[in-house]
Amino acid sequence: MAEPSFARLSLLFFGFLLIFATYSWVFGPDSGFLFGIQVRKTLRSDPRVRVDHSTEKPRHPLDPLTVREIERVRTILLGYDPGFGSGSATIHSMALDEPEKRRVVKWKKGNKLPSRRAAVVAYWGGQAHEITVDLDSARVVSDLVNRTSGYPILTLNDVFAASQVPLKSVEFNRSIEARGVKFSDLVCITPFAGWFGPEEEGRRVIRVQCYTLQGTTNYFMRPLEGLYVMVDIDKLEVIKIIDKGPITIPKASGTEYRFAVQNKPVHMDRINPISMEQPDGPSFRVEDGHLVNWANWQFHIKADQRAGMIISQATVRDSETGEARSVMYKGFPSELFVPYMDPEEGWYYKGYMDAGELGLGPTAMPLVPLNDCPRNAYYIDGVFASPDGKAIVQPNMICLFERYAGDISWRHTEIVFSDADVRESRPKVTLVARMATSVGNYDYIFDWEFQTDGLIRVTVAASGMLMVKGTPYENVDDLGDKEDDAGPLISENVIGVVHDHFITFHLDMDIDGPTNNSLVKVHLEKKRVHTGKSPRKSYLKVKKYIAKTEKDAQIKLSLYDPYEFHIVNPNRKSRVGNPAGYRIIPGGNAASLLDHDDPPQIRGAFTNNQIWVTPYNRSEQYAGGVLMYQSHGDDTLQVWSDRDRPIENKDIVLWYTLGFHHVPCQEDYPVMPTVAASFELKPANFFDSNPILGLAPFFDKDLPVCKPFASS
């Protein structure tokens, strides 16, 4: 048997090298060089120009750790424990240990910043350590071992090293050769293990599944089905290999998606280039790199290793009084849960927790100008820490842009008046904060969209590749009564495995302040009309219920038992006496149908309801727990909420899960058109009247002259 050489296996790690290639390593806090090339500071409207982060300083209490601060934390940790220098202790996440909420709320620009601290999750000696490093005193002020089940978020080093382990096995290499696959075409990825009992207990394990690149870059469509490997991450040893024998490898033809190599004609009339032009430039401004001001909105934005993008201290200015009023203290995707519906060996463990197992930040590729983000977009980099504590820059990770697509903010025309032309319409222009992350085969696009009427729309869109399963069948007629339980046949020898997507958001709503908020459940109750009272037979009546404790706020949505859900401040009343509030408006949604005793659902118990409300607790940020990898589900939102703590007139957090079931179809092959789900946070008696009544319309003189429409 020929041993695979390093050169021939260089493509094995293709997927992971793509991830590593997106990082810009910062060599020294004062060098001003990235990859040996000097960079200059500039406004980030040009994504081609890199920004020198080596001299940046924090300007706001919530600003992320800077390059200098990350390097300082590394120096402090090296002095604290020699393991950080030898590699026996690894950093799995490093972020700002945010100051207490009350201090952030009271802080004003020009004031001294609160003490800067770093929150580090490190792993050594088989234990997860939550470490707090004080940057002012240059010392470790807390080092606690997290006793909950599970392990820290994986590093890319973990993933990269584990993917190489099977190549040490003679049995594995023979299995590859038996399938007729060249080692130079081999790509292996590492589906996470989940947790299913004693076999995984007491050690970090990961699965390895392989594909072939032969004839395409879209290796996800060419699985080596029937060959699965379990690896010990720490020992870098094979635990077991399952080989069910060669199964037909799907063809390469028709799988390529890169524009440069497409040779198949598209029978479609050409769409002319389109762009929203802004003659006077964008209307928003970004202060100190993270504070966004637009129209009547102000908010803080930053990249995050685990959550990807965090929106903080969102305030909207009252159009009548000019007062900046608090809406949301902090919002971010807390966890993603993607369970696959195939109970067979090699597939049953596929129930991904993308944020807590790998992180949405490290997998956020640089956004593609003019395609991911339009002209006049503003770009923001992410600054993270590597496993050895060195600062790394994730370029062009977030973009900000204004959107206008011909939508209408409000309108009315009047036909009653014969002597007056009453036609009023106002354009809808919005501000979008966007991040896209490529977590293995799937790409997720996260949008936070702000409207001038006070509404916030949060959208999650999914694209990328399906996780497919190889099969010997080429046509549904060949299946007979053997139709595969995993999902439908979407191409020759390719099954699209049925799966779900759930994204749970942490929404720390602070309506007119951080305290004294309540959840009001507004119920639409059907009433029967008494005989003789009216020609009507039934009607709907509104009845309001205040949630007293957490269990009152464990909510499953139902079309046939409709509620609205308002977060209100009972101490801030409108002119006519209604409490100021915001309501959450669900979009299209789906619920998890898995049994509650199914291991993936135990870990993903935060999807048992679509809405939850909990009292604010700065330790309760992640719906699946701090240690998500191989967790047992003992530190989830479900566990916290079951404590049934009081939530009336308190500082509370709203949690919302959006989701969709995905039954793949042929149009999803070889790359999926984008599918999206969303929800809205909308004012409810927050303003005394329509806040955009005085919004100005567009006039011809305000806009650039473009080529007129040509009729045929």
PDB file of C-alpha atoms in Angstrom, residues 135-363:
ATOM      1  CA  LEU A 135      -5.608  44.848  32.418  1.00  0.00           C
ATOM      2  CA  ASP A 136      -5.150  47.826  34.745  1.00  0.00           C
ATOM      3  CA  SER A 137      -3.416  45.821  37.482  1.00  0.00           C
ATOM      4  CA  ALA A 138      -1.880  43.314  35.026  1.00  0.00           C
ATOM      5  CA  ARG A 139      -2.972  40.278  37.023  1.00  0.00           C
ATOM      6  CA  VAL A 140      -5.349  37.342  37.001  1.00  0.00           C
ATOM      7  CA  VAL A 141      -8.139  38.235  39.434  1.00  0.00           C
ATOM      8  CA  SER A 142     -10.212  35.081  39.035  1.00  0.00           C
ATOM      9  CA  ASP A 143      -9.590  31.508  37.874  1.00  0.00           C
ATOM     10  CA  LEU A 144     -12.606  29.224  38.249  1.00  0.00           C
ATOM     11  CA  VAL A 145     -12.990  25.679  36.965  1.00  0.00           C
ATOM     12  CA  ASN A 146     -16.351  25.307  35.244  1.00  0.00           C
ATOM     13  CA  ARG A 147     -17.943  22.180  36.720  1.00  0.00           C
ATOM     14  CA  THR A 148     -20.801  21.873  34.244  1.00  0.00           C
ATOM     15  CA  SER A 149     -20.648  19.130  31.642  1.00  0.00           C
ATOM     16  CA  GLY A 150     -19.083  19.846  28.304  1.00  0.00           C
ATOM     17  CA  TYR A 151     -15.915  21.416  26.967  1.00  0.00           C
ATOM     18  CA  PRO A 152     -14.952  24.866  25.672  1.00  0.00           C
ATOM     19  CA  ILE A 153     -15.555  26.020  22.146  1.00  0.00           C
ATOM     20  CA  LEU A 154     -13.225  24.211  19.745  1.00  0.00           C
ATOM     21  CA  THR A 155     -10.242  26.020  18.311  1.00  0.00           C
ATOM     22  CA  LEU A 156      -9.393  25.776  14.638  1.00  0.00           C
ATOM     23  CA  ASN A 157      -6.159  24.114  15.781  1.00  0.00           C
ATOM     24  CA  ASP A 158      -8.281  21.351  17.356  1.00  0.00           C
ATOM     25  CA  VAL A 159     -10.243  20.867  14.153  1.00  0.00           C
ATOM     26  CA  PHE A 160      -7.181  20.966  11.926  1.00  0.00           C
ATOM     27  CA  ALA A 161      -5.200  18.480  14.013  1.00  0.00           C
ATOM     28  CA  ALA A 162      -8.106  16.046  14.406  1.00  0.00           C
ATOM     29  CA  SER A 163      -8.719  15.959  10.649  1.00  0.00           C
ATOM     30  CA  GLN A 164      -5.193  14.587  10.115  1.00  0.00           C
ATOM     31  CA  VAL A 165      -5.430  11.751  12.623  1.00  0.00           C
ATOM     32  CA  PRO A 166      -7.165   9.135  10.412  1.00  0.00           C
ATOM     33  CA  LEU A 167      -4.227   9.258   8.002  1.00  0.00           C
ATOM     34  CA  LYS A 168      -2.099   7.554  10.656  1.00  0.00           C
ATOM     35  CA  SER A 169      -4.344   4.496  10.363  1.00  0.00           C
ATOM     36  CA  VAL A 170      -3.471   1.721   7.923  1.00  0.00           C
ATOM     37  CA  GLU A 171      -7.094   0.561   8.013  1.00  0.00           C
ATOM     38  CA  PHE A 172      -8.340   4.034   7.039  1.00  0.00           C
ATOM     39  CA  ASN A 173      -5.855   4.427   4.206  1.00  0.00           C
ATOM     40  CA  ARG A 174      -6.827   1.036   2.794  1.00  0.00           C
ATOM     41  CA  SER A 175     -10.484   2.093   2.891  1.00  0.00           C
ATOM     42  CA  ILE A 176      -9.666   5.197   0.857  1.00  0.00           C
ATOM     43  CA  GLU A 177      -7.752   3.178  -1.714  1.00  0.00           C
ATOM     44  CA  ALA A 178     -10.583   0.653  -1.908  1.00  0.00           C
ATOM     45  CA  ARG A 179     -12.870   3.492  -3.014  1.00  0.00           C
ATOM     46  CA  GLY A 180     -10.487   4.483  -5.790  1.00  0.00           C
ATOM     47  CA  VAL A 181      -9.883   7.929  -4.373  1.00  0.00           C
ATOM     48  CA  LYS A 182      -6.508   9.610  -4.701  1.00  0.00           C
ATOM     49  CA  PHE A 183      -5.107  11.032  -1.500  1.00  0.00           C
ATOM     50  CA  SER A 184      -4.420  14.262  -3.361  1.00  0.00           C
ATOM     51  CA  ASP A 185      -8.191  14.590  -3.894  1.00  0.00           C
ATOM     52  CA  LEU A 186      -9.132  13.783  -0.303  1.00  0.00           C
ATOM     53  CA  VAL A 187     -10.895  16.328   1.919  1.00  0.00           C
ATOM     54  CA  CYS A 188     -11.851  15.416   5.483  1.00  0.00           C
ATOM     55  CA  ILE A 189     -14.086  17.489   7.732  1.00  0.00           C
ATOM     56  CA  THR A 190     -14.908  17.086  11.398  1.00  0.00           C
ATOM     57  CA  PRO A 191     -18.622  16.830  12.239  1.00  0.00           C
ATOM     58  CA  PHE A 192     -18.992  17.445  15.964  1.00  0.00           C
ATOM     59  CA  ALA A 193     -19.752  14.513  18.210  1.00  0.00           C
ATOM     60  CA  GLY A 194     -22.705  15.702  20.272  1.00  0.00           C
ATOM     61  CA  TRP A 195     -23.195  13.624  23.415  1.00  0.00           C
ATOM     62  CA  PHE A 196     -24.691  10.157  23.544  1.00  0.00           C
ATOM     63  CA  GLY A 197     -23.311   8.523  26.651  1.00  0.00           C
ATOM     64  CA  PRO A 198     -20.374   6.586  28.099  1.00  0.00           C
ATOM     65  CA  GLU A 199     -18.415   6.216  24.864  1.00  0.00           C
ATOM     66  CA  GLU A 200     -17.783   9.975  24.780  1.00  0.00           C
ATOM     67  CA  GLU A 201     -17.491  10.472  28.543  1.00  0.00           C
ATOM     68  CA  GLY A 202     -14.283  11.827  30.053  1.00  0.00           C
ATOM     69  CA  ARG A 203     -12.587  12.763  26.792  1.00  0.00           C
ATOM     70  CA  ARG A 204     -12.956  15.218  23.951  1.00  0.00           C
ATOM     71  CA  VAL A 205     -13.982  13.347  20.830  1.00  0.00           C
ATOM     72  CA  ILE A 206     -14.794  14.359  17.287  1.00  0.00           C
ATOM     73  CA  ARG A 207     -15.964  12.590  14.152  1.00  0.00           C
ATOM     74  CA  VAL A 208     -14.198  12.674  10.794  1.00  0.00           C
ATOM     75  CA  GLN A 209     -15.971  12.282   7.477  1.00  0.00           C
ATOM     76  CA  CYS A 210     -14.296  12.482   4.076  1.00  0.00           C
ATOM     77  CA  TYR A 211     -15.038  13.613   0.540  1.00  0.00           C
ATOM     78  CA  THR A 212     -13.310  13.788  -2.802  1.00  0.00           C
ATOM     79  CA  LEU A 213     -12.299  16.960  -4.628  1.00  0.00           C
ATOM     80  CA  GLN A 214     -11.756  15.151  -7.915  1.00  0.00           C
ATOM     81  CA  GLY A 215     -13.275  17.222 -10.710  1.00  0.00           C
ATOM     82  CA  THR A 216     -14.828  19.937  -8.518  1.00  0.00           C
ATOM     83  CA  THR A 217     -14.257  22.345  -5.642  1.00  0.00           C
ATOM     84  CA  ASN A 218     -17.695  21.397  -4.312  1.00  0.00           C
ATOM     85  CA  TYR A 219     -16.511  18.381  -2.382  1.00  0.00           C
ATOM     86  CA  PHE A 220     -19.640  18.433  -0.181  1.00  0.00           C
ATOM     87  CA  MET A 221     -21.548  16.881  -3.095  1.00  0.00           C
ATOM     88  CA  ARG A 222     -19.094  13.949  -3.335  1.00  0.00           C
ATOM     89  CA  PRO A 223     -19.123  12.140   0.037  1.00  0.00           C
ATOM     90  CA  LEU A 224     -17.280   8.891   0.710  1.00  0.00           C
ATOM     91  CA  GLU A 225     -20.363   7.406   2.275  1.00  0.00           C
ATOM     92  CA  GLY A 226     -20.072   4.490   4.670  1.00  0.00           C
ATOM     93  CA  LEU A 227     -16.668   5.476   6.107  1.00  0.00           C
ATOM     94  CA  TYR A 228     -16.732   7.210   9.494  1.00  0.00           C
ATOM     95  CA  VAL A 229     -13.997   7.796  12.057  1.00  0.00           C
ATOM     96  CA  MET A 230     -14.099   8.791  15.742  1.00  0.00           C
ATOM     97  CA  VAL A 231     -11.013  10.628  17.048  1.00  0.00           C
ATOM     98  CA  ASP A 232      -9.749  11.546  20.522  1.00  0.00           C
ATOM     99  CA  ILE A 233      -8.935  15.265  20.196  1.00  0.00           C
ATOM    100  CA  ASP A 234      -6.440  15.456  23.060  1.00  0.00           C
ATOM    101  CA  LYS A 235      -4.555  12.218  22.394  1.00  0.00           C
ATOM    102  CA  LEU A 236      -4.891  12.631  18.603  1.00  0.00           C
ATOM    103  CA  GLU A 237      -5.722   8.958  18.286  1.00  0.00           C
ATOM    104  CA  VAL A 238      -8.324   7.016  16.338  1.00  0.00           C
ATOM    105  CA  ILE A 239     -10.955   5.596  18.685  1.00  0.00           C
ATOM    106  CA  LYS A 240     -12.801   3.574  16.066  1.00  0.00           C
ATOM    107  CA  ILE A 241     -13.353   3.278  12.343  1.00  0.00           C
ATOM    108  CA  ILE A 242     -16.651   2.233  10.801  1.00  0.00           C
ATOM    109  CA  ASP A 243     -16.441   1.055   7.202  1.00  0.00           C
ATOM    110  CA  LYS A 244     -19.621  -0.255   5.616  1.00  0.00           C
ATOM    111  CA  GLY A 245     -17.857  -0.819   2.326  1.00  0.00           C
ATOM    112  CA  PRO A 246     -17.720   1.415  -0.736  1.00  0.00           C
ATOM    113  CA  ILE A 247     -20.954   3.177  -1.679  1.00  0.00           C
ATOM    114  CA  THR A 248     -21.253   4.856  -5.059  1.00  0.00           C
ATOM    115  CA  ILE A 249     -19.567   8.273  -5.016  1.00  0.00           C
ATOM    116  CA  PRO A 250     -21.790  10.921  -6.662  1.00  0.00           C
ATOM    117  CA  LYS A 251     -20.531  12.372  -9.930  1.00  0.00           C
ATOM    118  CA  ALA A 252     -18.574  15.628 -10.139  1.00  0.00           C
ATOM    119  CA  SER A 253     -20.342  16.987 -13.206  1.00  0.00           C
ATOM    120  CA  GLY A 254     -22.848  19.711 -12.451  1.00  0.00           C
ATOM    121  CA  THR A 255     -21.484  20.422  -8.965  1.00  0.00           C
ATOM    122  CA  GLU A 256     -19.171  23.361  -9.696  1.00  0.00           C
ATOM    123  CA  TYR A 257     -20.465  26.748  -8.510  1.00  0.00           C
ATOM    124  CA  ARG A 258     -17.615  29.206  -9.192  1.00  0.00           C
ATOM    125  CA  PHE A 259     -18.553  31.805 -11.795  1.00  0.00           C
ATOM    126  CA  ALA A 260     -15.117  31.748 -13.428  1.00  0.00           C
ATOM    127  CA  VAL A 261     -15.447  28.090 -14.418  1.00  0.00           C
ATOM    128  CA  GLN A 262     -19.127  27.986 -15.368  1.00  0.00           C
ATOM    129  CA  ASN A 263     -19.610  26.795 -18.947  1.00  0.00           C
ATOM    130  CA  LYS A 264     -23.335  26.094 -18.931  1.00  0.00           C
ATOM    131  CA  PRO A 265     -25.521  28.745 -20.617  1.00  0.00           C
ATOM    132  CA  VAL A 266     -28.207  30.435 -18.525  1.00  0.00           C
ATOM    133  CA  HIS A 267     -31.411  30.854 -20.518  1.00  0.00           C
ATOM    134  CA  MET A 268     -32.360  34.157 -18.977  1.00  0.00           C
ATOM    135  CA  ASP A 269     -32.447  37.740 -20.230  1.00  0.00           C
ATOM    136  CA  ARG A 270     -29.576  39.828 -18.917  1.00  0.00           C
ATOM    137  CA  ILE A 271     -30.210  41.863 -15.791  1.00  0.00           C
ATOM    138  CA  ASN A 272     -28.477  45.223 -16.016  1.00  0.00           C
ATOM    139  CA  PRO A 273     -26.186  46.247 -13.148  1.00  0.00           C
ATOM    140  CA  ILE A 274     -28.087  47.956 -10.342  1.00  0.00           C
ATOM    141  CA  SER A 275     -26.934  50.063  -7.444  1.00  0.00           C
ATOM    142  CA  MET A 276     -28.421  52.523  -4.983  1.00  0.00           C
ATOM    143  CA  GLU A 277     -26.509  55.760  -5.530  1.00  0.00           C
ATOM    144  CA  GLN A 278     -26.038  58.346  -2.778  1.00  0.00           C
ATOM    145  CA  PRO A 279     -24.819  61.642  -4.276  1.00  0.00           C
ATOM    146  CA  ASP A 280     -24.206  63.121  -0.827  1.00  0.00           C
ATOM    147  CA  GLY A 281     -22.708  59.934   0.588  1.00  0.00           C
ATOM    148  CA  PRO A 282     -24.150  57.649   3.292  1.00  0.00           C
ATOM    149  CA  SER A 283     -26.414  59.197   5.933  1.00  0.00           C
ATOM    150  CA  PHE A 284     -24.879  57.252   8.809  1.00  0.00           C
ATOM    151  CA  ARG A 285     -21.629  57.868  10.619  1.00  0.00           C
ATOM    152  CA  VAL A 286     -19.469  55.602  12.755  1.00  0.00           C
ATOM    153  CA  GLU A 287     -17.697  57.180  15.714  1.00  0.00           C
ATOM    154  CA  ASP A 288     -14.564  55.597  17.167  1.00  0.00           C
ATOM    155  CA  GLY A 289     -15.025  52.472  15.082  1.00  0.00           C
ATOM    156  CA  HIS A 290     -18.068  51.066  16.891  1.00  0.00           C
ATOM    157  CA  LEU A 291     -20.713  53.711  17.706  1.00  0.00           C
ATOM    158  CA  VAL A 292     -23.234  54.030  14.879  1.00  0.00           C
ATOM    159  CA  ASN A 293     -25.445  57.096  14.389  1.00  0.00           C
ATOM    160  CA  TRP A 294     -28.173  57.113  11.748  1.00  0.00           C
ATOM    161  CA  ALA A 295     -31.391  59.120  11.452  1.00  0.00           C
ATOM    162  CA  ASN A 296     -32.957  58.736  14.912  1.00  0.00           C
ATOM    163  CA  TRP A 297     -30.920  55.668  15.960  1.00  0.00           C
ATOM    164  CA  GLN A 298     -27.698  55.163  17.873  1.00  0.00           C
ATOM    165  CA  PHE A 299     -26.173  51.795  18.764  1.00  0.00           C
ATOM    166  CA  HIS A 300     -22.851  50.128  19.515  1.00  0.00           C
ATOM    167  CA  ILE A 301     -21.678  47.319  17.244  1.00  0.00           C
ATOM    168  CA  LYS A 302     -18.800  44.872  17.532  1.00  0.00           C
ATOM    169  CA  ALA A 303     -17.543  41.556  16.242  1.00  0.00           C
ATOM    170  CA  ASP A 304     -17.519  38.628  18.648  1.00  0.00           C
ATOM    171  CA  GLN A 305     -15.788  35.257  18.464  1.00  0.00           C
ATOM    172  CA  ARG A 306     -18.802  33.267  19.605  1.00  0.00           C
ATOM    173  CA  ALA A 307     -21.845  35.345  18.607  1.00  0.00           C
ATOM    174  CA  GLY A 308     -20.369  36.831  15.441  1.00  0.00           C
ATOM    175  CA  MET A 309     -21.948  40.286  15.796  1.00  0.00           C
ATOM    176  CA  ILE A 310     -23.327  42.045  18.885  1.00  0.00           C
ATOM    177  CA  ILE A 311     -25.626  45.092  18.899  1.00  0.00           C
ATOM    178  CA  SER A 312     -25.609  47.026  22.181  1.00  0.00           C
ATOM    179  CA  GLN A 313     -27.213  50.113  23.722  1.00  0.00           C
ATOM    180  CA  ALA A 314     -29.706  50.680  20.906  1.00  0.00           C
ATOM    181  CA  THR A 315     -31.534  53.973  21.493  1.00  0.00           C
ATOM    182  CA  VAL A 316     -34.067  55.778  19.326  1.00  0.00           C
ATOM    183  CA  ARG A 317     -34.677  59.512  19.432  1.00  0.00           C
ATOM    184  CA  ASP A 318     -38.256  60.614  20.088  1.00  0.00           C
ATOM    185  CA  SER A 319     -39.341  62.686  17.082  1.00  0.00           C
ATOM    186  CA  GLU A 320     -41.469  64.999  19.235  1.00  0.00           C
ATOM    187  CA  THR A 321     -39.195  65.600  22.223  1.00  0.00           C
ATOM    188  CA  GLY A 322     -35.747  64.787  20.833  1.00  0.00           C
ATOM    189  CA  GLU A 323     -35.110  62.495  23.814  1.00  0.00           C
ATOM    190  CA  ALA A 324     -32.836  59.501  23.157  1.00  0.00           C
ATOM    191  CA  ARG A 325     -34.791  56.589  24.589  1.00  0.00           C
ATOM    192  CA  SER A 326     -33.438  53.146  25.419  1.00  0.00           C
ATOM    193  CA  VAL A 327     -34.820  50.155  23.510  1.00  0.00           C
ATOM    194  CA  MET A 328     -32.324  47.289  23.821  1.00  0.00           C
ATOM    195  CA  TYR A 329     -29.188  46.930  25.913  1.00  0.00           C
ATOM    196  CA  LYS A 330     -27.771  43.931  24.049  1.00  0.00           C
ATOM    197  CA  GLY A 331     -28.829  41.629  21.235  1.00  0.00           C
ATOM    198  CA  PHE A 332     -27.041  38.735  19.538  1.00  0.00           C
ATOM    199  CA  PRO A 333     -27.539  35.174  18.242  1.00  0.00           C
ATOM    200  CA  SER A 334     -26.952  33.093  21.363  1.00  0.00           C
ATOM    201  CA  GLU A 335     -26.946  29.645  19.770  1.00  0.00           C
ATOM    202  CA  LEU A 336     -27.682  27.776  16.541  1.00  0.00           C
ATOM    203  CA  PHE A 337     -29.055  24.235  16.621  1.00  0.00           C
ATOM    204  CA  VAL A 338     -29.046  22.166  13.415  1.00  0.00           C
ATOM    205  CA  PRO A 339     -30.205  18.556  13.996  1.00  0.00           C
ATOM    206  CA  TYR A 340     -30.148  16.093  11.083  1.00  0.00           C
ATOM    207  CA  MET A 341     -32.876  13.481  10.787  1.00  0.00           C
ATOM    208  CA  ASP A 342     -30.941  10.304  10.076  1.00  0.00           C
ATOM    209  CA  PRO A 343     -30.621   7.837  12.967  1.00  0.00           C
ATOM    210  CA  GLU A 344     -28.139   5.563  11.162  1.00  0.00           C
ATOM    211  CA  GLU A 345     -24.528   4.981  12.176  1.00  0.00           C
ATOM    212  CA  GLY A 346     -22.407   7.796  10.817  1.00  0.00           C
ATOM    213  CA  TRP A 347     -25.275  10.294  10.915  1.00  0.00           C
ATOM    214  CA  TYR A 348     -27.141  10.043  14.224  1.00  0.00           C
ATOM    215  CA  TYR A 349     -24.709  12.363  16.041  1.00  0.00           C
ATOM    216  CA  LYS A 350     -25.116  15.238  13.581  1.00  0.00           C
ATOM    217  CA  GLY A 351     -26.835  17.879  15.669  1.00  0.00           C
ATOM    218  CA  TYR A 352     -24.665  20.970  15.402  1.00  0.00           C
ATOM    219  CA  MET A 353     -24.451  23.860  17.891  1.00  0.00           C
ATOM    220  CA  ASP A 354     -22.518  26.196  15.648  1.00  0.00           C
ATOM    221  CA  ALA A 355     -22.017  29.157  17.988  1.00  0.00           C
ATOM    222  CA  GLY A 356     -21.008  27.203  21.083  1.00  0.00           C
ATOM    223  CA  GLU A 357     -19.014  24.446  19.385  1.00  0.00           C
ATOM    224  CA  LEU A 358     -16.950  26.443  16.882  1.00  0.00           C
ATOM    225  CA  GLY A 359     -18.048  30.091  16.995  1.00  0.00           C
ATOM    226  CA  LEU A 360     -19.553  32.363  14.365  1.00  0.00           C
ATOM    227  CA  GLY A 361     -16.589  34.762  14.383  1.00  0.00           C
ATOM    228  CA  PRO A 362     -13.683  32.546  13.265  1.00  0.00           C
ATOM    229  CA  THR A 363     -15.753  31.232  10.355  1.00  0.00           C
TER     230      THR A 363
END
